mmCIF file of C-alpha atoms and ligand atoms in Angstrom:
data_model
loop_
_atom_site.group_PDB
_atom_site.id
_atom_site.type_symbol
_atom_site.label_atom_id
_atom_site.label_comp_id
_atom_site.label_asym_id
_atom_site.label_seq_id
_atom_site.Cartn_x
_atom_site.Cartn_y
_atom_site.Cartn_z
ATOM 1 C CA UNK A 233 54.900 -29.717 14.659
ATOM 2 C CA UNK A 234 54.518 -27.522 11.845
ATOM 3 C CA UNK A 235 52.317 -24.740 12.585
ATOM 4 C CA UNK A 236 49.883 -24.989 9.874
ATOM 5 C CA UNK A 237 49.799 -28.334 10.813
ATOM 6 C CA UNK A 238 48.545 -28.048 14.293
ATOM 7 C CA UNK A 239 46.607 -25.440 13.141
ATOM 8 C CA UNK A 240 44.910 -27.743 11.476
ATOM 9 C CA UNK A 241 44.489 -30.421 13.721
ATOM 10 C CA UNK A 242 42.744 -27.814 15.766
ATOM 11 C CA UNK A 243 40.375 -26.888 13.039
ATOM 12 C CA UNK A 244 39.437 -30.726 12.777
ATOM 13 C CA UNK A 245 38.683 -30.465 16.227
ATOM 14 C CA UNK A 246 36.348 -27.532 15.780
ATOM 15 C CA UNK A 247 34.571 -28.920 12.507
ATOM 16 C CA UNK A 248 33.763 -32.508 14.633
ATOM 17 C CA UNK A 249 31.955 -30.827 17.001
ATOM 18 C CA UNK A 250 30.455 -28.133 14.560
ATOM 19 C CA UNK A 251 29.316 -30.797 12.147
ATOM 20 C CA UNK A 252 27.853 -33.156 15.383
ATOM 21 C CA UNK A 253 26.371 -30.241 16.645
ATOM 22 C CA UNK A 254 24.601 -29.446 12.666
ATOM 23 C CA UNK A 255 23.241 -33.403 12.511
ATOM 24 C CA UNK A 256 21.492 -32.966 15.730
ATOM 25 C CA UNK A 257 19.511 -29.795 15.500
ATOM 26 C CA UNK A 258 18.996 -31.139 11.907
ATOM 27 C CA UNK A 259 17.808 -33.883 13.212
ATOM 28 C CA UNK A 260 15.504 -32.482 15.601
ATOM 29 C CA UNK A 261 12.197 -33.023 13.976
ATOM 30 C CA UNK A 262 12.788 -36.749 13.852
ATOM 31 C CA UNK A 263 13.482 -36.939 17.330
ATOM 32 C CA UNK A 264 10.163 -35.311 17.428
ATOM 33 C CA UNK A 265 8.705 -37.741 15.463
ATOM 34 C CA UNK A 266 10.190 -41.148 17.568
ATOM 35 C CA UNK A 267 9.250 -39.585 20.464
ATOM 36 C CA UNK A 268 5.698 -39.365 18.729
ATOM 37 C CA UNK A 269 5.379 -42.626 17.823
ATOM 38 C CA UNK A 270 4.208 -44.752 21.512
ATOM 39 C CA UNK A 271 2.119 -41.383 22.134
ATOM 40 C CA UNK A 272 0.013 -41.906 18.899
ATOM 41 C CA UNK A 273 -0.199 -45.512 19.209
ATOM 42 C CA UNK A 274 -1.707 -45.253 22.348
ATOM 43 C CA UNK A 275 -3.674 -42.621 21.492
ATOM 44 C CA UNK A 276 -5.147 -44.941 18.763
ATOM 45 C CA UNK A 277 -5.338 -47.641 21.432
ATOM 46 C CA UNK A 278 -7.461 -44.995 23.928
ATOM 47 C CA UNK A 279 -9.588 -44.364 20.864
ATOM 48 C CA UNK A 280 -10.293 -48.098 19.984
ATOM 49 C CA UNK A 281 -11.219 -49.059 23.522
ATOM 50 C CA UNK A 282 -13.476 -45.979 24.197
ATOM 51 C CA UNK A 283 -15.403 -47.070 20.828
ATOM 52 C CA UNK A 284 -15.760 -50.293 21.872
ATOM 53 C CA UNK A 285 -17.288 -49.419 25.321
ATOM 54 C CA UNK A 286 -19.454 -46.928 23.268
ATOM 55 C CA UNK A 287 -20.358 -49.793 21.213
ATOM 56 C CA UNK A 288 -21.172 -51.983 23.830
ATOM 57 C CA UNK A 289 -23.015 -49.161 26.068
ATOM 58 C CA UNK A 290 -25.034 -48.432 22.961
ATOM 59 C CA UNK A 291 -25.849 -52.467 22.797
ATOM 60 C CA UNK A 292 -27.078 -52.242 25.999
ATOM 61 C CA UNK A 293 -29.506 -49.241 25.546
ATOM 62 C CA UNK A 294 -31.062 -50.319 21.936
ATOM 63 C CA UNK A 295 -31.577 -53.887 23.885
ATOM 64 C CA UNK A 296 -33.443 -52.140 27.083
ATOM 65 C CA UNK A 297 -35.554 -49.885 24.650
ATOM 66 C CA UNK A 298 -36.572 -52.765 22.748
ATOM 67 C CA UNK A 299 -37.173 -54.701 26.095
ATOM 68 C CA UNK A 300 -39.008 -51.674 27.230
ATOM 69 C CA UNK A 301 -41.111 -51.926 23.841
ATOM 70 C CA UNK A 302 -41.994 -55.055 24.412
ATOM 71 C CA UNK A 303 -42.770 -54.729 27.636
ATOM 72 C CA UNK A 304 -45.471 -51.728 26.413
ATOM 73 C CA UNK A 305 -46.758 -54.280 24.066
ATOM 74 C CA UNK A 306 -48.037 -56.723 27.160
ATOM 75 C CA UNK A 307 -49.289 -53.957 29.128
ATOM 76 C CA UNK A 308 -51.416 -53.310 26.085
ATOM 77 C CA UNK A 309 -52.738 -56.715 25.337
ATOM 78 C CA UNK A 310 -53.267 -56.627 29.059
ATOM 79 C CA UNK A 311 -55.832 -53.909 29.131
ATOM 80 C CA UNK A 312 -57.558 -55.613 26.188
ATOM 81 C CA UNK A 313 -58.015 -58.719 27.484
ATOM 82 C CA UNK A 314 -61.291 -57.627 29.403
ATOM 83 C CA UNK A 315 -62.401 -57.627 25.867
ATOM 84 C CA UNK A 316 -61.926 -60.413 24.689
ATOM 85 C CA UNK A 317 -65.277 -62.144 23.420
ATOM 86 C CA UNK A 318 -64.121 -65.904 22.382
ATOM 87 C CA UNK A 319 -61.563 -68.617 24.410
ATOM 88 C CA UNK A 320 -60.226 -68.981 21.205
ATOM 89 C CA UNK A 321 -59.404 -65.129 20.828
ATOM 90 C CA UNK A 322 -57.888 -65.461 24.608
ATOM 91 C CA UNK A 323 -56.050 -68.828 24.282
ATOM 92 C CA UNK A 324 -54.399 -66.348 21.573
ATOM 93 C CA UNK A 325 -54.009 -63.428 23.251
ATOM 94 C CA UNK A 326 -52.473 -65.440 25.710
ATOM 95 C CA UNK A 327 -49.996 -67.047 23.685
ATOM 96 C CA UNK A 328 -48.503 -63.709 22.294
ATOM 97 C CA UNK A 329 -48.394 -62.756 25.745
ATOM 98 C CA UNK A 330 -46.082 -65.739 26.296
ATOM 99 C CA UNK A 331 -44.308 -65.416 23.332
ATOM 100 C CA UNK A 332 -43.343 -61.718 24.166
ATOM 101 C CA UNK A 333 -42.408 -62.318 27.245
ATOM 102 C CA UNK A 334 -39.950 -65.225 26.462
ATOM 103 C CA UNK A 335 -38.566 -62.910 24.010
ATOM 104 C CA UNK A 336 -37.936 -60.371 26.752
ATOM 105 C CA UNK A 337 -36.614 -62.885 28.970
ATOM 106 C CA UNK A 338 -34.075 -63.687 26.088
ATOM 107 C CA UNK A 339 -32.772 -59.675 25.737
ATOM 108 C CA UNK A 340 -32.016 -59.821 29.430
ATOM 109 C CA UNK A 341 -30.058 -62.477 29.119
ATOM 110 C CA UNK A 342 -28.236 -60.759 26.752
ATOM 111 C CA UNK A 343 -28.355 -57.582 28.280
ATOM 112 C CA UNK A 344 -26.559 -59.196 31.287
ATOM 113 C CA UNK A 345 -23.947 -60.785 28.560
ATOM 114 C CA UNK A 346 -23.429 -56.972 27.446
ATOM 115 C CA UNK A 347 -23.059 -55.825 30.759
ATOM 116 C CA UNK A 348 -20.431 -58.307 31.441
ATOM 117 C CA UNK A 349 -18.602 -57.021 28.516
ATOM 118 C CA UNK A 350 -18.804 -53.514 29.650
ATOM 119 C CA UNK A 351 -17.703 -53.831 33.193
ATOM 120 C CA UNK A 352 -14.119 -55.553 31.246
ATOM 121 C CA UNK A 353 -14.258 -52.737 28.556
ATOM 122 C CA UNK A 354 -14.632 -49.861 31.592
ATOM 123 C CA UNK A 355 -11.213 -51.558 32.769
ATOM 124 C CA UNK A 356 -9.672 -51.837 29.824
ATOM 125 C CA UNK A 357 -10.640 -48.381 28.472
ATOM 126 C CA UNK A 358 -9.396 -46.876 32.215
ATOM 127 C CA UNK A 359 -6.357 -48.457 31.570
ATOM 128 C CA UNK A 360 -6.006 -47.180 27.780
ATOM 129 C CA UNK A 361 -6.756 -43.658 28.856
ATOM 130 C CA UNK A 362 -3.903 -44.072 31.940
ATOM 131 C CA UNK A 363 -1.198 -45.200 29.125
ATOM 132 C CA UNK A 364 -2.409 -42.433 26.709
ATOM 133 C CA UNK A 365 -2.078 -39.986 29.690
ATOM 134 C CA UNK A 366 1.410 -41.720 30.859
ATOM 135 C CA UNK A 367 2.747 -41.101 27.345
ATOM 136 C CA UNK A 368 1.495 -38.127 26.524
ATOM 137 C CA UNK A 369 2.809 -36.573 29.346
ATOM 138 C CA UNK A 370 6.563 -38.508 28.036
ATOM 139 C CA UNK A 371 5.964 -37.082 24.874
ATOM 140 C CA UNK A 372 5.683 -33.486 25.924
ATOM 141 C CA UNK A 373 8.831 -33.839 28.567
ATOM 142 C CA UNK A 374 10.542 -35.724 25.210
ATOM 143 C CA UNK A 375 9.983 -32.229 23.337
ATOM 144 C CA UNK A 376 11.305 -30.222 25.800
ATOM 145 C CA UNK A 377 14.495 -31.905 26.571
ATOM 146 C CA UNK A 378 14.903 -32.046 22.309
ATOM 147 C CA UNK A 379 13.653 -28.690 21.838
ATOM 148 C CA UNK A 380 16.055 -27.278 24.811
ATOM 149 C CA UNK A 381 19.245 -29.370 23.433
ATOM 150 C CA UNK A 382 18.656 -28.032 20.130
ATOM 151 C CA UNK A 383 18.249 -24.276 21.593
ATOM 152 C CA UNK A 384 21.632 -25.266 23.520
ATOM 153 C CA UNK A 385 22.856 -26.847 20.325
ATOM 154 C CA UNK A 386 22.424 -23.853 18.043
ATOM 155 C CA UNK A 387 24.161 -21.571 20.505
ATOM 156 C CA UNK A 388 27.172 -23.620 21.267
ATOM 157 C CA UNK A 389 27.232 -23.769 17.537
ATOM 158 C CA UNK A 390 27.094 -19.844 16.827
ATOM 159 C CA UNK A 391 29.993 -19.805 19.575
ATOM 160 C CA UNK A 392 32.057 -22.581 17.148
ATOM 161 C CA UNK A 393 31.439 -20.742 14.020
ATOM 162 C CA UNK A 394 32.856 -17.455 15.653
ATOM 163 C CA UNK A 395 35.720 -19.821 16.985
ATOM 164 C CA UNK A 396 36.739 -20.986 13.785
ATOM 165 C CA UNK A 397 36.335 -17.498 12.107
ATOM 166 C CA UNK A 398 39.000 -16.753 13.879
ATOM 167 C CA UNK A 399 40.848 -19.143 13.407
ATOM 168 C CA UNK A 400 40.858 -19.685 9.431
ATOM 169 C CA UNK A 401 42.647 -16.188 9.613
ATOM 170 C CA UNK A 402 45.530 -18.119 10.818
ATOM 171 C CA UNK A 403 45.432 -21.451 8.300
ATOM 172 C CA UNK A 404 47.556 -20.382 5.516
ATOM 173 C CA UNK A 405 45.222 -20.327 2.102
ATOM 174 C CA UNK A 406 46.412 -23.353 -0.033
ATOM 175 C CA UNK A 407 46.489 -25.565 3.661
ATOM 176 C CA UNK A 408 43.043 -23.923 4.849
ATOM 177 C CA UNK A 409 41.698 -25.058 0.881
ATOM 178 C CA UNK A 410 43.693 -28.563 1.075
ATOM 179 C CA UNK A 411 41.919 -29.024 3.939
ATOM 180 C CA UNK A 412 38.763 -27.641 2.629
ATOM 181 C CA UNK A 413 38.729 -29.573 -0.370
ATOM 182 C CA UNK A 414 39.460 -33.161 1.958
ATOM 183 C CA UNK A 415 36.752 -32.479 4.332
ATOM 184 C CA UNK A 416 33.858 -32.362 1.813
ATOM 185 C CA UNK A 417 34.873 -35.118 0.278
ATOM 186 C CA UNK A 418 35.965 -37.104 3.345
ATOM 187 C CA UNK A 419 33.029 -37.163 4.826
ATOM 188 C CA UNK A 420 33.892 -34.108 7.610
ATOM 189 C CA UNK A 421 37.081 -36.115 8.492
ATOM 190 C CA UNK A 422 39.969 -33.857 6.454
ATOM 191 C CA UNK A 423 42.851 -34.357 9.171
ATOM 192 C CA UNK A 424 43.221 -37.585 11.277
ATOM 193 C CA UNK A 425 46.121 -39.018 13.953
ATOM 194 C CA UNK A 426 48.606 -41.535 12.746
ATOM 195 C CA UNK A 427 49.031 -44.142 15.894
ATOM 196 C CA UNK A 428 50.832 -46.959 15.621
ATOM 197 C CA UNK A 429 51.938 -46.213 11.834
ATOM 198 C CA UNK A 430 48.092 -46.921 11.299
ATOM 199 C CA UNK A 431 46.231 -43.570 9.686
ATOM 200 C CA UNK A 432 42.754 -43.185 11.795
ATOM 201 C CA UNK A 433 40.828 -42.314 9.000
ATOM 202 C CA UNK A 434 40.902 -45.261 7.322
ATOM 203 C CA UNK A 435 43.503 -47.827 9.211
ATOM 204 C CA UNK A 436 45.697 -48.336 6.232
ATOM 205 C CA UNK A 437 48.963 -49.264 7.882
ATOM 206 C CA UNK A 438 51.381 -46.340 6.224
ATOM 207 C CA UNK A 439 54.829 -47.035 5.255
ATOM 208 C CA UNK A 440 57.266 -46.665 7.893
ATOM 209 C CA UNK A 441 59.251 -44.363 6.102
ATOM 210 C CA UNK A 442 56.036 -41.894 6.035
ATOM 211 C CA UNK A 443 55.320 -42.655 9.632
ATOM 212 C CA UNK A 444 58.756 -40.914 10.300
ATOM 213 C CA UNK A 445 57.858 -38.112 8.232
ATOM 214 C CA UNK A 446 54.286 -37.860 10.049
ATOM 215 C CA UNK A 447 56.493 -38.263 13.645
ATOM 216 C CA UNK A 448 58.557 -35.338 12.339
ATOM 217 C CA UNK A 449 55.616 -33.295 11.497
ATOM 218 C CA UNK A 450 58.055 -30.850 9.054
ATOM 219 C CA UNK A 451 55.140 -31.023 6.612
ATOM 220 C CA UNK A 452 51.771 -31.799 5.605
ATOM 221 C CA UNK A 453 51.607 -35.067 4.600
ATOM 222 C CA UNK A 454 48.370 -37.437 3.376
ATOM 223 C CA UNK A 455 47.523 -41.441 3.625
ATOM 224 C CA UNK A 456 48.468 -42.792 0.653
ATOM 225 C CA UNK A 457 44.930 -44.027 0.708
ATOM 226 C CA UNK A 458 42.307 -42.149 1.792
ATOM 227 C CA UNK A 459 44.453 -38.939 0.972
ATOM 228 C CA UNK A 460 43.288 -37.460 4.963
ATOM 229 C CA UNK A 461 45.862 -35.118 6.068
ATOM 230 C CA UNK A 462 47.959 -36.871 8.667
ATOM 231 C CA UNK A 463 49.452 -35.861 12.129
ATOM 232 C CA UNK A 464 51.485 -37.736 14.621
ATOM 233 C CA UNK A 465 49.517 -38.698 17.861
ATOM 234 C CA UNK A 466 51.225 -40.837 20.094
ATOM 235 C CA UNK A 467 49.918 -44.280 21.612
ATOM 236 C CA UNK A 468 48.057 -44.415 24.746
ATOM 237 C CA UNK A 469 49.211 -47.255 27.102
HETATM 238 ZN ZN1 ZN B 1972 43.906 -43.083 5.458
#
């Protein structure tokens, strides 16, 4: 194979990885971000179920106060009912004693209704705060393992920048800015295999007569299509 031509080839090789290796510490923020996701929605979730048991533990204090008020109110009437002059004035007094009383009877009833609801919210908010905890502690591990591959990343990529320093030396200019001029407009793919007289850029099947140029590899030769830079790579059984 020409040399150029391998040349080349091995400079594809080098920009595949260098370009992978650019997309994923590029990336790395929105890795971030997905792994960010389940941690805020259950952080959201933790934070709605804790309200609700607020809620409901607030319920059940505002209705025991106003129990307890009522309950003040009787022992009141109580004390006053030595005073009282008339049976009329008593049948009364007793009758608001009655009536508060059924009233208090009523908030217990619902206090027990409340309580009900808070013994189900304690679960659920237990539960909330074990998944918050569960993915919080993901989350973190997820930004290590991202923050450590794209630490690893950015070194292996200083090492394949030095790498191909070197070898661009090598790459004849007008190849080295063929090539050049391909990749960025080939999406990062400038040289590709021909297998099977198919080019592996873009699987045009090539003239046979060019597939026995490509075989010979005496010179640099593109896909009549996609205009990649072509060298022969045999087929794999
Ligand atoms: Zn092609």
């Amino acid at each position: 194979m020409l040399k150029e031509l391998s040349l080349l080839k091995e400079m594809q090789a080098l920009d595949t990885k260098i370009i992978r290796l650019k997309t994923l510490i590029e990336n790395s923020p929105v890795a971030i971000n997905e792994c960010n996701r389940s941690y805020k929605d259950s952080q959201d979730e933790r934070q709605k179920k804790n309200t609700d048991l607020d809620k409901a533990l607030k319920q059940k204090r505002d209705l025991e106060s106003s129990a307890g008020e009522k309950l003040e109110k009787i022992k009141k009437l109580r004390s006053k009912s030595a005073d009282m002059k008339t049976n009329k004035e008593y049948q009364l007094h007793l009758k608001e004693v009655e009536q508060l009383e059924k009233e208090i009877r009523l908030i217990e009833d619902h206090i027990l209704i409340v309580m009900e609801q808070i013994e189900e919210l304690e679960k659920t908010s237990a539960a909330a705060n074990k998944e918050f905890e569960k993915e919080q502690n993901k989350y973190h591990e997820a930004v290590e393992v991202v923050k450590k591959d794209q630490t690893e990343g950015e070194k292996e990529l200083d090492a394949l920048l030095k790498q191909r320093a070197g070898l661009v030396k090598h790459i004849p200019n007008e190849a080295y800015n063929k090539y050049m001029h391909i990749l960025e407009r080939k999406n990062g793919l400038a040289a590709v295999p021909a297998k099977a007289e198919l080019c592996q850029g873009c699987f045009l099947n090539m003239p046979p007569q060019l597939f026995a140029e490509v075989m010979k590899g005496e010179k640099i030769n593109t896909c009549p299509q996609c205009g990649r830079i072509l060298y022969f790579e045999p087929e794999t059984q």
